[in-house]
Coordinates of C-alpha atoms in Angstrom, one line a residue:
Chain A
D24 CA 75.5 -70.6 -91.3
G25 CA 78.4 -69.3 -93.4
G26 CA 81.2 -71.8 -94.0
I27 CA 79.1 -74.6 -94.5
T28 CA 77.8 -75.6 -98.0
Q29 CA 75.2 -78.2 -98.6
S30 CA 74.5 -79.4 -102.0
P31 CA 72.3 -79.8 -103.7
K32 CA 69.3 -78.0 -102.3
Y33 CA 66.7 -80.3 -103.8
L34 CA 67.4 -83.8 -104.6
F35 CA 64.9 -86.6 -106.2
R36 CA 65.7 -90.2 -105.7
K37 CA 64.3 -93.0 -107.8
E38 CA 63.3 -96.5 -106.3
G39 CA 66.5 -98.6 -105.9
Q40 CA 69.0 -95.8 -106.4
N41 CA 71.8 -94.5 -104.0
V42 CA 72.1 -90.6 -103.8
T43 CA 75.0 -88.7 -102.2
L44 CA 74.5 -85.6 -100.2
S45 CA 77.3 -83.1 -100.1
C46 CA 78.4 -81.1 -97.2
E47 CA 81.6 -79.0 -97.3
Q48 CA 83.1 -76.7 -94.7
N49 CA 85.7 -74.0 -94.5
L50 CA 85.4 -73.2 -90.8
N51 CA 88.4 -75.8 -89.9
H52 CA 86.0 -77.8 -87.7
D53 CA 87.0 -81.2 -86.6
A54 CA 83.6 -82.5 -85.7
M55 CA 80.8 -83.0 -88.4
Y56 CA 77.4 -84.3 -88.0
W57 CA 74.4 -85.4 -90.3
Y58 CA 70.7 -84.9 -89.2
R59 CA 67.6 -85.8 -90.5
Q60 CA 64.3 -83.8 -90.0
D61 CA 60.8 -84.8 -90.7
P62 CA 57.9 -82.4 -91.2
G63 CA 57.0 -80.8 -87.4
Q64 CA 59.8 -82.9 -85.9
G65 CA 63.0 -82.4 -84.2
L66 CA 66.6 -83.5 -85.6
R67 CA 67.6 -87.0 -85.4
L68 CA 71.3 -87.9 -85.6
I69 CA 72.3 -90.0 -88.6
Y70 CA 76.3 -90.2 -88.3
Y71 CA 79.0 -88.1 -86.8
S72 CA 82.7 -87.8 -87.2
Q73 CA 85.1 -86.2 -84.7
I74 CA 88.1 -86.4 -86.7
V75 CA 89.2 -87.5 -90.2
N76 CA 89.0 -91.0 -91.3
D77 CA 86.7 -91.8 -88.1
F78 CA 83.0 -91.7 -88.0
Q79 CA 80.3 -93.3 -85.6
K80 CA 76.7 -94.1 -86.0
G81 CA 73.9 -92.1 -84.6
D82 CA 70.4 -93.2 -83.7
I83 CA 69.1 -93.8 -87.2
A84 CA 72.2 -94.9 -89.1
E85 CA 70.5 -97.9 -91.1
G86 CA 70.3 -97.2 -94.7
Y87 CA 72.8 -94.5 -95.0
S88 CA 76.5 -94.5 -95.2
V89 CA 79.4 -91.7 -94.7
S90 CA 82.9 -91.1 -95.3
R91 CA 85.7 -88.7 -93.9
E92 CA 88.6 -88.8 -95.9
K93 CA 89.2 -84.8 -95.8
K94 CA 88.5 -82.6 -92.9
E95 CA 86.4 -80.3 -95.0
S96 CA 84.2 -82.9 -96.3
F97 CA 81.6 -85.4 -94.9
P98 CA 79.3 -86.8 -97.7
L99 CA 76.3 -88.8 -96.8
T100 CA 75.1 -91.4 -98.9
V101 CA 71.2 -92.5 -98.7
T102 CA 71.2 -96.0 -99.9
S103 CA 68.3 -98.0 -101.6
A104 CA 68.2 -99.9 -98.0
Q105 CA 66.6 -96.6 -96.7
K106 CA 63.0 -97.4 -97.0
N107 CA 61.8 -93.9 -96.1
P108 CA 64.2 -91.4 -97.4
T109 CA 61.9 -88.5 -97.8
A110 CA 63.2 -85.8 -95.4
F111 CA 65.3 -82.7 -94.7
Y112 CA 68.8 -83.4 -94.1
L113 CA 71.0 -81.1 -92.2
C114 CA 74.8 -81.1 -92.0
A115 CA 76.4 -79.4 -88.8
T116 CA 79.9 -78.9 -87.8
R117 CA 81.5 -77.9 -84.2
G118 CA 84.8 -76.6 -83.3
T119 CA 86.8 -76.8 -80.2
P120 CA 86.5 -76.9 -77.0
S121 CA 83.5 -79.3 -77.1
N122 CA 81.1 -76.7 -75.5
Q123 CA 81.2 -74.7 -78.7
P124 CA 78.0 -74.5 -80.4
Q125 CA 77.1 -76.5 -83.7
H126 CA 76.6 -74.8 -86.8
F127 CA 74.5 -75.9 -89.5
G128 CA 74.1 -75.8 -93.2
D129 CA 71.1 -74.8 -95.2
G130 CA 70.0 -78.6 -95.8
T131 CA 69.2 -80.8 -98.6
R132 CA 65.6 -81.7 -99.2
L133 CA 65.4 -85.3 -100.5
S134 CA 62.2 -86.7 -102.2
I135 CA 61.3 -90.1 -104.0
L136 CA 60.0 -90.0 -107.4
Chain B
D15 CA 70.6 -83.4 -72.4
A16 CA 68.4 -82.3 -69.6
K17 CA 64.7 -81.8 -70.7
T18 CA 63.7 -78.5 -71.7
T19 CA 60.2 -76.9 -71.7
Q20 CA 59.1 -74.0 -73.7
P21 CA 55.7 -72.4 -74.5
T22 CA 54.2 -73.5 -77.9
S23 CA 53.8 -70.0 -79.4
M24 CA 54.3 -66.4 -78.6
D25 CA 53.4 -63.0 -80.6
C26 CA 55.4 -60.1 -80.3
A27 CA 54.9 -56.4 -81.9
E28 CA 57.6 -55.3 -84.2
G29 CA 60.1 -53.3 -82.6
R30 CA 59.4 -54.4 -79.1
A31 CA 61.6 -56.8 -77.2
A32 CA 60.7 -60.4 -77.4
N33 CA 61.2 -62.4 -74.3
L34 CA 61.3 -66.3 -74.9
P35 CA 61.5 -68.4 -71.6
C36 CA 62.8 -71.9 -71.2
N37 CA 62.6 -74.1 -68.2
H38 CA 65.2 -76.7 -67.6
S39 CA 65.0 -77.6 -63.9
T40 CA 67.1 -80.8 -64.2
I41 CA 70.0 -79.3 -65.8
S42 CA 73.3 -80.7 -64.7
G43 CA 76.3 -78.6 -63.7
N44 CA 78.3 -79.1 -66.9
E45 CA 75.2 -78.7 -69.1
Y46 CA 75.3 -75.3 -71.1
V47 CA 72.0 -73.6 -72.4
Y48 CA 72.0 -73.3 -76.1
W49 CA 69.4 -71.3 -78.2
Y50 CA 68.9 -71.7 -81.8
R51 CA 66.2 -70.6 -84.2
Q52 CA 64.8 -72.3 -87.5
I53 CA 63.0 -70.4 -90.3
H54 CA 61.0 -72.6 -92.6
S55 CA 63.0 -74.7 -95.0
Q56 CA 66.3 -73.4 -93.5
G57 CA 68.9 -75.0 -91.2
P58 CA 68.8 -74.1 -87.4
Q59 CA 70.8 -70.8 -86.9
Y60 CA 72.8 -70.7 -83.6
I61 CA 72.0 -67.7 -81.4
I62 CA 73.8 -67.5 -78.1
H63 CA 74.8 -70.0 -75.3
G64 CA 75.6 -69.7 -71.8
L65 CA 76.4 -71.7 -68.6
K66 CA 76.0 -69.5 -65.7
N67 CA 76.5 -65.9 -66.3
N68 CA 74.2 -63.8 -68.6
E69 CA 75.4 -63.5 -72.1
T70 CA 74.9 -61.0 -74.8
N71 CA 75.9 -60.8 -78.4
E72 CA 74.8 -58.9 -81.6
M73 CA 71.6 -60.8 -82.0
A74 CA 70.4 -61.5 -78.5
S75 CA 70.7 -61.6 -74.7
L76 CA 70.7 -64.7 -72.6
I77 CA 69.5 -64.5 -69.0
I78 CA 70.2 -67.5 -67.0
T79 CA 68.4 -67.7 -63.3
E80 CA 70.8 -68.2 -60.4
D81 CA 69.7 -71.7 -59.6
R82 CA 70.0 -72.4 -63.5
K83 CA 66.6 -73.9 -63.7
S84 CA 65.2 -71.7 -66.2
S85 CA 66.4 -69.0 -68.9
T86 CA 65.2 -66.3 -71.0
L87 CA 66.1 -65.4 -74.6
I88 CA 65.8 -61.7 -75.4
L89 CA 65.5 -60.2 -78.6
P90 CA 65.6 -56.4 -77.9
H91 CA 64.1 -55.2 -81.0
A92 CA 62.1 -57.7 -82.8
T93 CA 61.5 -57.6 -86.7
L94 CA 59.5 -59.4 -89.0
R95 CA 62.6 -61.6 -89.9
D96 CA 62.7 -62.9 -86.4
T97 CA 59.5 -64.9 -87.1
A98 CA 60.8 -68.4 -86.7
V99 CA 60.8 -71.5 -84.2
Y100 CA 63.1 -70.7 -81.2
Y101 CA 64.7 -73.7 -79.5
C102 CA 66.4 -73.8 -76.1
I103 CA 68.7 -76.9 -75.6
A104 CA 70.7 -78.0 -72.4
H105 CA 73.8 -79.8 -73.7
S106 CA 77.0 -80.7 -72.2
G107 CA 78.9 -81.0 -75.3
A108 CA 81.4 -83.6 -73.9
G109 CA 80.6 -87.2 -74.8
S110 CA 77.2 -86.3 -75.9
Y111 CA 77.0 -85.6 -79.6
Q112 CA 73.5 -85.2 -80.6
L113 CA 71.6 -81.8 -79.9
T114 CA 68.0 -82.7 -78.7
F115 CA 65.8 -80.2 -80.4
G116 CA 62.4 -80.1 -78.9
K117 CA 58.9 -78.6 -80.3
G118 CA 60.4 -75.1 -79.6
T119 CA 58.5 -71.8 -79.7
K120 CA 56.9 -70.5 -82.6
L121 CA 57.5 -66.6 -82.2
S122 CA 55.6 -64.4 -84.6
V123 CA 56.5 -61.0 -84.8
I124 CA 53.3 -58.9 -85.7
P125 CA 53.7 -55.6 -87.7

């Protein structure tokens, strides 16, 4: 969706390396989300943030970390503790009220070298 | 989120209306019905959502039955670019943050 920029589009990680995926939005939305999608599977929630300087773990937070220092930005770090990081990562945002739909970026595809 | 059930796949001739059904018989009163689609290697694209009334926007129409146990997404004039996986989601928004994407319906628009 327009207004949500994920970068890079493709990313390769070496063993033992941390990598950071960027998500920037200009929609002025308070809520931001990170999902992981594996081939042929649905989306699983990694982390979400409803407001600056606050974030919550989703269903599969282990091996990942996030920060929310600015409203526009919600970067995701895939740490070396995440043993199976190969996946398609999607960032989403949502405005108010809470019944508003989530809007998604175009994703980052992470692979292991 | 209430469980939703969709056909695995559907075909539609180009230029014809595509009618995609969704069953959500256990939907609760505060859950909206959302439709998204995902084209391969892209993020899900929001299409439309509704609570009780039928809704229409520039992309599609959403018809929700009076008992709210099922709905139909209508793409009035399908094009080849509408070929995608379509997801129907029942979600309240408040308190529950994760959107539950099931298997969806693979719509193939045939020339």
